[in-house]
Amino acid sequence: MMYLLNGKEYPCPIELAVSVFAGRWKISIICQLLQGKKRYGELKKNITGVNHKMLAEQLRELEEAGIVKREVYPVVPPKVEYELTELGKGLGPVIDYLREWGEHFQTDATGESLSTANGS
Amino acid sequence: MMYLLNGKEYPCPIELAVSVFAGRWKISIICQLLQGKKRYGELKKNITGVNHKMLAEQLRELEEAGIVKREVYPVVPPKVEYELTELGKGLGPVIDYLREWGEHFQTDATGESLSTANGS
DNA sequence: CGGTATCCTGATAGATACTG
DNA sequence: CAGTATCTATCAGGATACCG
């Protein structure tokens, strides 16, 4: 039994799952889209630090993985909206669990109150 | 508020959590150790494809992250055992969730019954 | 506005060999 | 048996520019 994602085979479902959001900006994107449908520009604005190429690339990969649905409106100027598929929404609880576990490493040593950027 | 792991700062607990097991062999290692304490050689034998340097390196990173505890027996030849810390064991449910989600991508298209290698 | 192509760089993975 | 060091290949991330 194998697990198939984007033409790549994984012997283990866990490794596949991790590969889905191991990309540099994918978590941020998924967190954004868990809040609902968003335009490309909104994502770009909300995810601090991401550049144009990266955002487009990671979105395409998420789309190919069946996590994200892309909707193109044939207007000028172009308008493109992204939202999670049902499969993608299934990541909600996974993300919650990861957040919960990650919070063990919390520190307020820095006086800075940066909050959790990028909608996470 | 920031999240600190191995001297690196993360604005988001989820990204930190992912970084913990994003390494090439870390999932396999954690899955192995969820089964209980293991010697280095056992890990090497059970995790197919990993090489010596990689295994040692990833183990050290997991150790530094406080996920894995390393126990050295001062004997000749050397004997070293690895086990999960309490923090590491807390990854159990996370891993379960990831597995459950990853199984959506299951396929038996290949006649091969490779099973889920590496103890996952 | 949004997508794609090119190029560059640093990080990561792997092979190999030497050490106690 | 287990750890470390060195070298090399590969890839992901990022800056930039051009296209529809």
Short mmCIF file of N, CA and C (backbone and C1' of nucleotides) in Angstrom, two decimals, chain A residues 6 19-27 29-30 33 40 43-44 47 50-68 70 80 82, chain C residues 2-8 10, chain D residues 11-17:
data_model
loop_
_atom_site.label_atom_id
_atom_site.label_comp_id
_atom_site.label_asym_id
_atom_site.label_seq_id
_atom_site.Cartn_x
_atom_site.Cartn_y
_atom_site.Cartn_z
N ASN A 6 0.65 14.36 -5.72
CA ASN A 6 1.33 15.07 -6.80
C ASN A 6 2.31 14.17 -7.55
N SER A 19 4.60 16.56 4.27
CA SER A 19 5.09 17.16 3.04
C SER A 19 4.10 18.19 2.49
N VAL A 20 2.83 18.00 2.83
CA VAL A 20 1.81 18.94 2.34
C VAL A 20 2.03 20.35 2.88
N PHE A 21 2.42 20.46 4.12
CA PHE A 21 2.60 21.81 4.65
C PHE A 21 4.01 22.08 5.15
N ALA A 22 4.96 21.35 4.59
CA ALA A 22 6.35 21.58 4.98
C ALA A 22 6.95 22.77 4.25
N GLY A 23 6.33 23.20 3.17
CA GLY A 23 6.85 24.34 2.41
C GLY A 23 6.87 25.60 3.25
N ARG A 24 7.79 26.48 2.87
CA ARG A 24 8.09 27.65 3.69
C ARG A 24 6.86 28.48 4.08
N TRP A 25 5.84 28.60 3.24
CA TRP A 25 4.72 29.51 3.51
C TRP A 25 3.38 28.82 3.59
N LYS A 26 3.38 27.50 3.50
CA LYS A 26 2.11 26.79 3.36
C LYS A 26 1.23 26.87 4.60
N ILE A 27 1.86 26.80 5.74
CA ILE A 27 1.08 26.90 6.98
C ILE A 27 0.35 28.22 7.04
N ILE A 29 -0.49 30.14 4.62
CA ILE A 29 -1.55 30.16 3.61
C ILE A 29 -2.78 29.41 4.11
N ILE A 30 -2.55 28.23 4.63
CA ILE A 30 -3.67 27.42 5.10
C ILE A 30 -4.40 28.11 6.25
N LEU A 33 -6.57 30.74 4.83
CA LEU A 33 -7.75 30.23 4.11
C LEU A 33 -8.73 29.52 5.03
N TYR A 40 -5.78 36.67 -4.11
CA TYR A 40 -4.32 36.57 -4.10
C TYR A 40 -3.71 37.76 -3.35
N LEU A 43 -3.94 37.62 0.44
CA LEU A 43 -2.97 36.70 0.99
C LEU A 43 -1.60 37.37 1.04
N LYS A 44 -1.23 37.96 -0.09
CA LYS A 44 0.06 38.64 -0.20
C LYS A 44 0.20 39.69 0.90
N ILE A 47 0.20 37.90 4.64
CA ILE A 47 1.33 37.05 4.99
C ILE A 47 2.60 37.85 4.88
N VAL A 50 6.38 37.21 2.68
CA VAL A 50 6.36 36.34 1.50
C VAL A 50 6.54 37.18 0.24
N ASN A 51 7.23 36.63 -0.72
CA ASN A 51 7.34 37.37 -1.98
C ASN A 51 6.43 36.74 -3.05
N HIS A 52 6.32 37.48 -4.12
CA HIS A 52 5.37 37.16 -5.17
C HIS A 52 5.54 35.75 -5.71
N LYS A 53 6.75 35.44 -6.09
CA LYS A 53 7.01 34.13 -6.68
C LYS A 53 6.66 33.00 -5.72
N MET A 54 7.13 33.14 -4.51
CA MET A 54 6.92 32.11 -3.50
C MET A 54 5.43 31.87 -3.26
N LEU A 55 4.68 32.94 -3.08
CA LEU A 55 3.26 32.79 -2.80
C LEU A 55 2.56 32.04 -3.93
N ALA A 56 2.84 32.48 -5.16
CA ALA A 56 2.22 31.84 -6.31
C ALA A 56 2.60 30.36 -6.39
N GLU A 57 3.86 30.10 -6.13
CA GLU A 57 4.38 28.74 -6.24
C GLU A 57 3.75 27.81 -5.19
N GLN A 58 3.73 28.30 -3.96
CA GLN A 58 3.19 27.48 -2.89
C GLN A 58 1.69 27.26 -3.08
N LEU A 59 1.02 28.28 -3.57
CA LEU A 59 -0.41 28.14 -3.84
C LEU A 59 -0.65 27.08 -4.91
N ARG A 60 0.18 27.08 -5.93
CA ARG A 60 0.03 26.10 -7.01
C ARG A 60 0.23 24.67 -6.46
N GLU A 61 1.22 24.54 -5.60
CA GLU A 61 1.48 23.23 -5.04
C GLU A 61 0.32 22.76 -4.17
N LEU A 62 -0.22 23.67 -3.40
CA LEU A 62 -1.37 23.32 -2.57
C LEU A 62 -2.57 22.97 -3.45
N GLU A 63 -2.67 23.67 -4.56
CA GLU A 63 -3.76 23.39 -5.49
C GLU A 63 -3.60 21.98 -6.08
N GLU A 64 -2.38 21.68 -6.50
CA GLU A 64 -2.11 20.36 -7.08
C GLU A 64 -2.32 19.23 -6.07
N ALA A 65 -2.12 19.57 -4.81
CA ALA A 65 -2.32 18.57 -3.75
C ALA A 65 -3.80 18.40 -3.42
N GLY A 66 -4.64 19.26 -4.01
CA GLY A 66 -6.07 19.15 -3.75
C GLY A 66 -6.48 19.78 -2.44
N ILE A 67 -5.62 20.62 -1.90
CA ILE A 67 -5.89 21.28 -0.62
C ILE A 67 -6.62 22.59 -0.84
N VAL A 68 -6.28 23.23 -1.96
CA VAL A 68 -6.78 24.57 -2.25
C VAL A 68 -7.47 24.58 -3.61
N ARG A 70 -8.78 27.02 -6.73
CA ARG A 70 -8.48 28.31 -7.34
C ARG A 70 -9.61 28.69 -8.27
N VAL A 80 -8.51 36.65 -8.82
CA VAL A 80 -8.38 35.22 -8.53
C VAL A 80 -8.64 34.99 -7.05
N TYR A 82 -8.90 32.18 -3.80
CA TYR A 82 -8.47 30.87 -3.31
C TYR A 82 -9.30 30.47 -2.10
P DG C 2 -5.14 39.90 -7.32
"O5'" DG C 2 -4.31 38.90 -8.25
"C5'" DG C 2 -4.98 38.24 -9.32
"C4'" DG C 2 -3.96 37.61 -10.22
"C3'" DG C 2 -3.05 36.57 -9.57
"O3'" DG C 2 -3.36 35.32 -10.14
"C1'" DG C 2 -1.87 38.01 -11.03
P DG C 3 -2.41 34.05 -9.77
"O5'" DG C 3 -1.39 33.97 -10.99
"C5'" DG C 3 -1.94 33.81 -12.30
"C4'" DG C 3 -0.81 33.60 -13.28
"C3'" DG C 3 0.15 32.47 -12.90
"O3'" DG C 3 0.30 31.61 -14.00
"C1'" DG C 3 1.34 34.47 -13.35
P DT C 4 1.13 30.28 -13.82
"O5'" DT C 4 2.51 30.66 -14.51
"C5'" DT C 4 2.50 31.25 -15.82
"C4'" DT C 4 3.89 31.72 -16.18
"C3'" DT C 4 4.99 30.69 -15.91
"O3'" DT C 4 5.60 30.39 -17.17
"C1'" DT C 4 5.60 32.84 -15.12
P DA C 5 6.80 29.35 -17.23
"O5'" DA C 5 8.08 30.29 -17.28
"C5'" DA C 5 8.17 31.33 -18.25
"C4'" DA C 5 9.56 31.94 -18.23
"C3'" DA C 5 10.69 30.93 -18.01
"O3'" DA C 5 11.79 31.25 -18.87
"C1'" DA C 5 10.72 32.56 -16.27
P DT C 6 13.12 30.43 -18.89
"O5'" DT C 6 14.10 31.32 -18.00
"C5'" DT C 6 14.19 32.73 -18.26
"C4'" DT C 6 15.24 33.36 -17.37
"C3'" DT C 6 16.42 32.45 -17.06
"O3'" DT C 6 17.62 33.18 -17.27
"C1'" DT C 6 15.52 33.30 -15.06
P DC C 7 19.04 32.44 -17.31
"O5'" DC C 7 19.67 32.93 -15.93
"C5'" DC C 7 19.63 34.32 -15.58
"C4'" DC C 7 19.85 34.45 -14.09
"C3'" DC C 7 21.03 33.62 -13.55
"O3'" DC C 7 22.01 34.48 -13.01
"C1'" DC C 7 19.11 33.45 -12.16
P DC C 8 23.40 33.88 -12.50
"O5'" DC C 8 23.22 34.02 -10.94
"C5'" DC C 8 22.70 35.21 -10.37
"C4'" DC C 8 22.49 35.02 -8.88
"C3'" DC C 8 23.63 34.27 -8.18
"O3'" DC C 8 24.03 35.01 -7.06
"C1'" DC C 8 21.55 33.25 -7.70
P DG C 10 25.23 32.84 0.01
"O5'" DG C 10 24.29 31.93 0.95
"C5'" DG C 10 23.04 32.45 1.40
"C4'" DG C 10 22.21 31.33 1.99
"C3'" DG C 10 22.95 30.50 3.04
"O3'" DG C 10 22.03 30.23 4.09
"C1'" DG C 10 22.28 29.10 1.22
P DC D 11 17.36 17.71 -7.36
"O5'" DC D 11 16.66 18.63 -6.27
"C5'" DC D 11 16.76 18.27 -4.90
"C4'" DC D 11 16.38 19.46 -4.03
"C3'" DC D 11 15.25 20.29 -4.64
"O3'" DC D 11 14.31 20.59 -3.63
"C1'" DC D 11 17.09 21.68 -4.11
P DA D 12 12.82 20.98 -4.02
"O5'" DA D 12 12.49 22.07 -2.92
"C5'" DA D 12 12.95 21.89 -1.59
"C4'" DA D 12 13.26 23.23 -0.96
"C3'" DA D 12 12.15 24.26 -1.17
"O3'" DA D 12 11.95 24.96 0.05
"C1'" DA D 12 14.20 25.10 -2.02
P DG D 13 10.84 26.08 0.14
"O5'" DG D 13 11.70 27.42 0.11
"C5'" DG D 13 12.67 27.63 1.13
"C4'" DG D 13 13.42 28.91 0.85
"C3'" DG D 13 12.52 30.13 0.69
"O3'" DG D 13 13.05 31.16 1.53
"C1'" DG D 13 13.92 29.91 -1.21
P DG D 14 12.25 32.49 1.71
"O5'" DG D 14 12.85 33.45 0.59
"C5'" DG D 14 14.15 33.98 0.78
"C4'" DG D 14 14.58 34.70 -0.48
"C3'" DG D 14 13.67 35.87 -0.91
"O3'" DG D 14 14.44 37.06 -0.88
"C1'" DG D 14 14.32 34.52 -2.74
P DA D 15 13.73 38.51 -1.14
"O5'" DA D 15 14.50 39.07 -2.42
"C5'" DA D 15 15.89 38.85 -2.57
"C4'" DA D 15 16.34 39.37 -3.94
"C3'" DA D 15 15.55 40.59 -4.43
"O3'" DA D 15 16.45 41.52 -5.07
"C1'" DA D 15 15.30 38.80 -5.96
P DT D 16 15.87 42.93 -5.64
"O5'" DT D 16 15.59 42.64 -7.16
"C5'" DT D 16 16.52 41.88 -7.94
"C4'" DT D 16 15.92 41.54 -9.29
"C3'" DT D 16 15.00 42.63 -9.87
"O3'" DT D 16 15.65 43.21 -11.00
"C1'" DT D 16 14.15 40.43 -10.22
P DA D 17 14.93 44.48 -11.78
"O5'" DA D 17 14.34 43.75 -13.07
"C5'" DA D 17 15.07 42.66 -13.65
"C4'" DA D 17 14.19 42.00 -14.72
"C3'" DA D 17 13.28 42.97 -15.47
"O3'" DA D 17 13.32 42.69 -16.85
"C1'" DA D 17 12.01 41.20 -14.56
#
